[in-house]
Amino acid sequence: MLKIFFGLLWLLGDIVPWHLASNTIRPTDVRIEYWLLKQYDDVVIDTHTPIISWSLPTVANNNYQQRDIQQMAYQIKIYERPTHDTTTSILLWDTEPAASSFSTVQYNGPMFITDCRYELHLRYWSSDGVKSNWFIGKFRTVFSDVFNGSQWIGSNSINMNQLRKTFNIESSSSITSAFAAISGIGYYELHVNGQPVDPSRKLDVGWTTYQQRTLYVSYDMTKFLTGGANAIGVFLGQGWYNRQQWIIGPGPRTELSTQYGPPRFIFHLTICLSDKSTININSDETWLGREAEHRADNVYMGTVVDYRAARPTFSTVTFFDNTSLWINASILSSPVKDGTLSLQRMPPIRAGPDALNIPDLSSIDDITTSIVESYLYGADLTKFNGVLIPIGTDYGNGQIFDLGQNFAGWCRVTGINVPSSYIVQLRHSEYRYSQGTNGIRFNGIDTENLDSIAATDTFILNGSVNETIEPMFTYHGFRYLLVNGLPDVDSSQVTCYPVHTETSLIGNFSSSSVILNQIQHNILWSQLSNTMSLPTDCPQRNERRGWMGDAGLSVDEALYNFDLIQFYLNFLTMIQDNQAADGAISDTVPFTVGFSPADPNWGTAYIKIAWALYEHTGDITILQQYYTGIRAWIDCLTRQYRQTGLAHFFGHWGDWVPVAPMTNLSLISSFAYLHDVHRFINISTILNQTENTKNYTELYHTLAKEFHTVFYDGTLRGYADNSQAANVLALALPNVVPDEIQTTVWESLLNNIKSQNMHFTGGIVSVAQLYPLLSSNGNHDLAVQLASSTTYPSYGHMFNNPIQNATTTWETWNTLPDSAGSSLNHHMFNSIGSWFYRYLAGLRLSLAEHRIYIHPRMTHDETLLKAVSATVKTQKGLVRVAWTRAVDLLERLSMPSLSAQIVKMTVTIPTTLEGIISFDPLLKSGQCHSIYVDQKLLWKRSSLYCPQHVHTSAIDDLSLITVVNGVKQLSEVVQSGTMTLRVSSGQYQFHAVWIENSC
Ligand SMILES: *[C@@H]1O[C@H](CO)[C@@H](O)[C@H](O)[C@H]1NC(C)=O
């Protein structure tokens, strides 16, 4: 079928040559298993059915993105490049030109072989006559049998955290390829012939439930090895494996503490030679190890590094050391019990400039940028180049440096000149003392909110000239650095590095509100601070766990702002690994604290993350892969429900950290349960699981009825205690609040907000529902007003208070000065960031349907929000929306006399996608007067009407006056007044004019 179509296309090709074929046009953002091939020169996969995806480049003409361009066909070829031979390439798979607009394809060619290089060739044809050039990318494969013959090694007798091994390559043949696989836990660093193999890789491998799944990493070592003698070196850190583990609260304490032991690693190196022979180097007892300069290292406590014991040349062939004790390594047990050793399928944690990639998000039309405000406090992610330097220094309990930004990472101090054996300590905090309760004023750093941990790095110097100190195998969450034990340090000696899983900033949100922009700034930094191979709750105190509640609440925001597809896929796999036979999942993953089954609002992360990944990729295989597990979790909840009913439904944490007393726990848990069942029906429909769709729809109807019956209190005119949170959660669930009492419940909610002086008093669960609920139910003005508040409790209060002008999102709405403060760097309140993109910018991705929805909600009070600009570099290309409201725009449309409200909106829809652009009324009872495209009148209402008095048939003629390339169809929702245009890909500038409804 495809071939026949293509025969046609070829014919056409002969008649109308692909005139735009050029060397410069290629598919962009080509990914395999979500690795961006352009960005990584050594992409490694361990699957035989990788997902290949790409987007089409933006084609600009006269500085304007061209419209209505569709991909007509693509062709993918995969070549095998044998490892013993650098010249041959064998064609393994060829899709031939395949007629399709799809740009996500699953490889279904022959099985790959392990340790082999491959090349991916990809090109496309598009409707504008372009036959693109080939994109060529490389990847290679590895499968876990790669460790055959290798042993886990380390030591039970000494703190063996540095190991080495020399070996010879005795052959006249040249090295054609050399691949190393290593897993080192808690952490490792791999060195070869005197240098680190990848110095930017930190705190590797990622933290997992090691007995279920331990991650390994593969390195291309070809360029590091030479014929003759070679040496390999490994540093080990304790990480999360040999932990001094503070269990706060309930948790599976004994189970875990007995499972883990001293650090260990497994290593295998395969060297291929041109004579087709292979040399294997394994980890075994022949390796020598010792205790290195890092005498102690601990994620929470910090490190103790004795530079007198450093042996920087330990991984060289000629290394000789007769002053430290090198002994043979011992074989240790594998950390994996009934689990797997599997490839780390996400970028590693990196530091500073290596950790964050900043793609160009600028657009062809940047007019709106000029009216967008900046934010107030902190370091700009797009400008700080990955390095924080002090913005000030003074003295408190030592010399204190203010980095001006709260973050997760560490500092390096250079240029130290002190005698050998000097001890220097670096301490870290988020707070400075202000006023003591007894009136005494301190000026030091305040570490009270770290609870029982030190977060202190101790260095014993060796006395050399211009010494540098930098911690190993730990990280801290802080804004202030305290230096103890040194004479005056100049600020220029201090550089600090944010540390997190490597990612790219793919989103930009800014607005005319400096408050909203500061919230967005804080969201970005608290998200990155907690992107540490898994979503941690906080980066500073004795916690830093994979709390599911936090992860589920921020995932959508995180995926709008950062390219974290692989990071969350890894976390989903961990959740799935950890799922019990009865479907139960736990509050934290790895399960170190909390309960199993998880609080329903924590367990919901499973379904939220899977769904968010689907929305942000359009990749249906993600839903397929986790479908059974998600269903098992819902069924686990259903079994709990059958025992108690919703009235007594279980929960542990509820609407965490509210201001008002927390509302009925069972209601909060029931909310999550219903939410998940509803989403599951959604997913079942997408996956054509008709039986499940039917059964769970029935279940949902029962639950929805019961929710209302059990929790509604007619006397209070609201749910449960009639608190804001309870009513928000009820209203947010589809079909729970009966139509006839919708008005009553809304009144209760709005009155309560008014009685709190326009503040919301709920916690993390309800606030995530609040903003979308208000904006999609005619209360968008209130939503913007609440979001713009700077008084307690509000997001704005976090940077408008006597304690600190926050540069990250706080754990609580308030933190008390001079008492055990809470974390200043949490992401569980970051859910509002999703509302920024979805409602203020109005940007919703539906990539599986090849569609982008743009529907910015507009306040009726023009002064609340005047402009928004948002860009997201999606998996299918750059999406952009920028809107401005201004009366003077009328003059440009030559209608200054009209008493009207007007919005200008610039929109960019990526090539091959369709845009559904909606314009919201700018006035309370506004009617759209006219719509312009590129300043040309597209449509004008011929006569005004009263929506409440008309039938659908009386709707105004919606046919378009002007034929504009790419603009397909206009529709109107009479009740709301919203006007919607269907458009093809490309860039558009619209003006929508609104006038008062004269009814
Ligand atoms: C130590 O640092 C100072 C200041 O940067 C520099 O002038 C000097 O050359 C350095 N000394 C050595 C031995 O590197």
CSV table of N, CA and C in Angstrom, one decimal, residues 290-373:
chain,number,residue,atom,x,y,z
A,290,ARG,N,42.7,0.7,48.2
A,290,ARG,CA,43.2,1.3,49.4
A,290,ARG,C,42.1,2.3,49.8
A,291,GLU,N,42.3,2.9,51.0
A,291,GLU,CA,41.5,4.0,51.4
A,291,GLU,C,42.0,5.3,50.8
A,292,ALA,N,41.3,6.0,50.1
A,292,ALA,CA,41.8,7.2,49.4
A,292,ALA,C,41.7,8.4,50.2
A,293,GLU,N,41.8,9.6,49.6
A,293,GLU,CA,41.8,10.8,50.4
A,293,GLU,C,40.5,11.2,51.0
A,294,HIS,N,39.4,10.6,50.4
A,294,HIS,CA,38.1,10.9,51.0
A,294,HIS,C,37.9,9.9,52.1
A,295,ARG,N,38.2,10.3,53.3
A,295,ARG,CA,38.2,9.4,54.5
A,295,ARG,C,36.8,9.0,54.8
A,296,ALA,N,35.9,9.9,54.6
A,296,ALA,CA,34.5,9.7,54.8
A,296,ALA,C,33.7,10.5,53.8
A,297,ASP,N,32.6,9.9,53.4
A,297,ASP,CA,31.7,10.6,52.5
A,297,ASP,C,30.3,10.2,52.7
A,298,ASN,N,29.4,11.1,52.8
A,298,ASN,CA,28.0,10.8,53.1
A,298,ASN,C,27.2,11.9,52.5
A,299,VAL,N,26.1,11.4,51.9
A,299,VAL,CA,25.2,12.4,51.2
A,299,VAL,C,24.7,13.5,52.2
A,300,TYR,N,24.4,13.1,53.4
A,300,TYR,CA,23.8,14.0,54.3
A,300,TYR,C,24.9,14.8,55.1
A,301,MET,N,25.9,14.0,55.6
A,301,MET,CA,26.9,14.7,56.5
A,301,MET,C,27.9,15.5,55.8
A,302,GLY,N,28.2,15.1,54.5
A,302,GLY,CA,29.3,15.8,53.8
A,302,GLY,C,30.5,14.9,53.7
A,303,THR,N,31.6,15.5,53.3
A,303,THR,CA,32.8,14.6,53.1
A,303,THR,C,33.9,15.1,54.1
A,304,VAL,N,34.8,14.2,54.3
A,304,VAL,CA,36.1,14.5,55.0
A,304,VAL,C,37.2,14.1,54.0
A,305,VAL,N,37.9,15.1,53.5
A,305,VAL,CA,38.9,14.8,52.5
A,305,VAL,C,40.3,15.2,53.0
A,306,ASP,N,41.2,14.2,53.1
A,306,ASP,CA,42.6,14.5,53.5
A,306,ASP,C,43.5,14.6,52.3
A,307,TYR,N,43.8,15.8,51.9
A,307,TYR,CA,44.5,15.9,50.6
A,307,TYR,C,46.0,15.4,50.7
A,308,ARG,N,46.4,15.2,52.0
A,308,ARG,CA,47.8,14.7,52.2
A,308,ARG,C,47.8,13.2,51.6
A,309,ALA,N,46.7,12.6,51.6
A,309,ALA,CA,46.6,11.2,51.1
A,309,ALA,C,46.2,11.1,49.6
A,310,ALA,N,46.1,12.2,49.0
A,310,ALA,CA,45.6,12.1,47.6
A,310,ALA,C,46.7,11.5,46.7
A,311,ARG,N,46.4,10.7,45.8
A,311,ARG,CA,47.3,10.1,44.8
A,311,ARG,C,46.8,10.4,43.4
A,312,PRO,N,47.0,11.6,42.9
A,312,PRO,CA,46.3,12.0,41.6
A,312,PRO,C,46.7,11.2,40.4
A,313,THR,N,47.9,10.5,40.5
A,313,THR,CA,48.3,9.7,39.4
A,313,THR,C,48.0,8.2,39.5
A,314,PHE,N,47.0,7.9,40.4
A,314,PHE,CA,46.8,6.5,40.7
A,314,PHE,C,46.3,5.7,39.5
A,315,SER,N,45.8,6.3,38.5
A,315,SER,CA,45.3,5.6,37.4
A,315,SER,C,46.3,5.6,36.2
A,316,THR,N,47.6,5.9,36.5
A,316,THR,CA,48.6,5.8,35.5
A,316,THR,C,49.3,4.5,35.6
A,317,VAL,N,49.9,4.1,34.5
A,317,VAL,CA,50.6,2.8,34.4
A,317,VAL,C,51.9,2.8,35.3
A,318,THR,N,52.5,4.0,35.4
A,318,THR,CA,53.8,4.0,36.2
A,318,THR,C,53.6,4.4,37.6
A,319,PHE,N,52.3,4.5,38.1
A,319,PHE,CA,52.1,4.8,39.4
A,319,PHE,C,52.8,3.9,40.4
A,320,PHE,N,53.4,4.6,41.4
A,320,PHE,CA,54.1,3.8,42.4
A,320,PHE,C,53.9,4.5,43.8
A,321,ASP,N,53.4,3.7,44.7
A,321,ASP,CA,53.0,4.3,46.0
A,321,ASP,C,53.5,3.4,47.1
A,322,ASN,N,54.6,3.8,47.8
A,322,ASN,CA,55.0,3.0,48.9
A,322,ASN,C,54.6,3.5,50.3
A,323,THR,N,53.7,4.5,50.3
A,323,THR,CA,53.4,5.0,51.6
A,323,THR,C,51.9,4.7,52.0
A,324,SER,N,51.1,4.2,51.1
A,324,SER,CA,49.8,3.8,51.5
A,324,SER,C,49.6,2.3,51.3
A,325,LEU,N,48.6,1.8,52.0
A,325,LEU,CA,48.4,0.3,52.0
A,325,LEU,C,47.5,0.0,50.9
A,326,TRP,N,48.0,-0.7,49.9
A,326,TRP,CA,47.2,-1.2,48.8
A,326,TRP,C,47.1,-2.7,49.0
A,327,ILE,N,45.9,-3.2,49.1
A,327,ILE,CA,45.6,-4.6,49.2
A,327,ILE,C,44.7,-5.1,48.2
A,328,ASN,N,44.7,-6.4,48.0
A,328,ASN,CA,43.8,-7.0,47.0
A,328,ASN,C,42.4,-6.8,47.4
A,329,ALA,N,41.6,-6.5,46.3
A,329,ALA,CA,40.1,-6.4,46.6
A,329,ALA,C,39.5,-7.7,46.9
A,330,SER,N,38.4,-7.7,47.5
A,330,SER,CA,37.7,-8.9,47.8
A,330,SER,C,36.4,-9.0,46.9
A,331,ILE,N,36.0,-10.2,46.7
A,331,ILE,CA,34.7,-10.4,45.9
A,331,ILE,C,33.6,-10.1,46.9
A,332,LEU,N,32.7,-9.3,46.6
A,332,LEU,CA,31.6,-9.0,47.4
A,332,LEU,C,30.3,-9.4,46.7
A,333,SER,N,29.2,-9.5,47.5
A,333,SER,CA,28.0,-10.0,46.9
A,333,SER,C,27.4,-9.0,46.0
A,334,SER,N,26.6,-9.4,45.0
A,334,SER,CA,25.9,-8.5,44.1
A,334,SER,C,24.8,-7.8,44.9
A,335,PRO,N,24.7,-6.5,44.7
A,335,PRO,CA,23.6,-5.8,45.4
A,335,PRO,C,22.2,-6.2,44.9
A,336,VAL,N,22.2,-6.8,43.7
A,336,VAL,CA,20.9,-7.2,43.1
A,336,VAL,C,20.4,-8.5,43.6
A,337,LYS,N,19.2,-8.5,44.2
A,337,LYS,CA,18.6,-9.8,44.6
A,337,LYS,C,17.3,-9.9,43.9
A,338,ASP,N,17.1,-10.9,43.2
A,338,ASP,CA,15.9,-11.1,42.4
A,338,ASP,C,15.5,-9.9,41.5
A,339,GLY,N,16.6,-9.3,41.0
A,339,GLY,CA,16.3,-8.1,40.2
A,339,GLY,C,17.2,-8.1,39.0
A,340,THR,N,17.5,-6.9,38.5
A,340,THR,CA,18.3,-6.8,37.3
A,340,THR,C,19.4,-5.7,37.4
A,341,LEU,N,20.4,-6.0,36.7
A,341,LEU,CA,21.5,-4.9,36.5
A,341,LEU,C,21.1,-4.3,35.2
A,342,SER,N,20.7,-3.1,35.1
A,342,SER,CA,20.3,-2.6,33.8
A,342,SER,C,20.9,-1.2,33.5
A,343,LEU,N,20.9,-1.0,32.2
A,343,LEU,CA,21.6,0.3,31.7
A,343,LEU,C,20.9,1.5,32.3
A,344,GLN,N,21.6,2.5,32.7
A,344,GLN,CA,21.0,3.8,33.1
A,344,GLN,C,20.5,4.5,31.9
A,345,ARG,N,19.2,4.6,31.7
A,345,ARG,CA,18.6,5.1,30.5
A,345,ARG,C,18.3,6.6,30.6
A,346,MET,N,19.1,7.3,31.3
A,346,MET,CA,18.9,8.7,31.4
A,346,MET,C,20.3,9.4,31.6
A,347,PRO,N,20.3,10.7,31.3
A,347,PRO,CA,21.6,11.4,31.5
A,347,PRO,C,22.0,11.3,33.0
A,348,PRO,N,23.3,11.4,33.2
A,348,PRO,CA,23.8,11.4,34.6
A,348,PRO,C,23.6,12.7,35.3
A,349,ILE,N,23.9,12.7,36.6
A,349,ILE,CA,24.0,14.0,37.3
A,349,ILE,C,25.2,14.6,36.9
A,350,ARG,N,25.1,15.9,36.6
A,350,ARG,CA,26.4,16.7,36.3
A,350,ARG,C,26.4,18.0,37.1
A,351,ALA,N,27.5,18.7,37.0
A,351,ALA,CA,27.6,19.9,37.8
A,351,ALA,C,27.9,21.1,36.9
A,352,GLY,N,27.4,22.2,37.4
A,352,GLY,CA,27.6,23.5,36.8
A,352,GLY,C,27.2,23.6,35.3
A,353,PRO,N,28.1,24.1,34.5
A,353,PRO,CA,27.7,24.3,33.1
A,353,PRO,C,27.4,23.0,32.3
A,354,ASP,N,27.9,21.9,32.8
A,354,ASP,CA,27.6,20.6,32.1
A,354,ASP,C,26.2,20.1,32.5
A,355,ALA,N,25.5,20.7,33.5
A,355,ALA,CA,24.3,20.1,34.0
A,355,ALA,C,23.1,20.6,33.2
A,356,LEU,N,23.2,21.9,32.7
A,356,LEU,CA,22.0,22.5,32.1
A,356,LEU,C,22.3,23.0,30.7
A,357,ASN,N,21.6,22.4,29.7
A,357,ASN,CA,21.7,22.9,28.3
A,357,ASN,C,20.6,23.9,28.1
A,358,ILE,N,21.0,25.0,27.4
A,358,ILE,CA,20.1,26.1,27.1
A,358,ILE,C,19.9,26.2,25.6
A,359,PRO,N,18.9,25.5,25.1
A,359,PRO,CA,18.7,25.6,23.6
A,359,PRO,C,18.2,27.0,23.3
A,360,ASP,N,18.3,27.4,22.1
A,360,ASP,CA,17.8,28.7,21.6
A,360,ASP,C,16.3,28.7,21.6
A,361,LEU,N,15.6,29.4,22.5
A,361,LEU,CA,14.2,29.4,22.5
A,361,LEU,C,13.6,30.7,21.8
A,362,SER,N,14.5,31.5,21.3
A,362,SER,CA,14.0,32.8,20.7
A,362,SER,C,13.2,32.5,19.5
A,363,SER,N,12.3,33.4,19.2
A,363,SER,CA,11.4,33.2,18.1
A,363,SER,C,11.7,34.3,17.1
A,364,ILE,N,11.1,34.0,15.9
A,364,ILE,CA,11.3,35.0,14.9
A,364,ILE,C,10.7,36.4,15.3
A,365,ASP,N,9.6,36.3,15.9
A,365,ASP,CA,8.9,37.5,16.3
A,365,ASP,C,9.0,37.7,17.8
A,366,ASP,N,9.8,38.6,18.3
A,366,ASP,CA,10.0,38.8,19.7
A,366,ASP,C,9.5,40.1,20.2
A,367,ILE,N,8.5,40.6,19.6
A,367,ILE,CA,7.9,41.9,20.0
A,367,ILE,C,7.4,41.9,21.4
A,368,THR,N,6.7,40.9,21.7
A,368,THR,CA,6.1,40.8,23.1
A,368,THR,C,7.1,40.9,24.2
A,369,THR,N,8.3,40.4,23.9
A,369,THR,CA,9.4,40.3,24.9
A,369,THR,C,9.6,41.7,25.6
A,370,SER,N,9.4,42.7,24.8
A,370,SER,CA,9.7,44.0,25.4
A,370,SER,C,8.7,44.4,26.5
A,371,ILE,N,7.5,43.9,26.5
A,371,ILE,CA,6.6,44.3,27.6
A,371,ILE,C,6.6,43.3,28.7
A,372,VAL,N,7.4,42.3,28.6
A,372,VAL,CA,7.5,41.3,29.7
A,372,VAL,C,8.5,41.7,30.8
A,373,GLU,N,8.0,41.6,32.0
A,373,GLU,CA,8.9,42.1,33.1
A,373,GLU,C,9.9,41.0,33.5
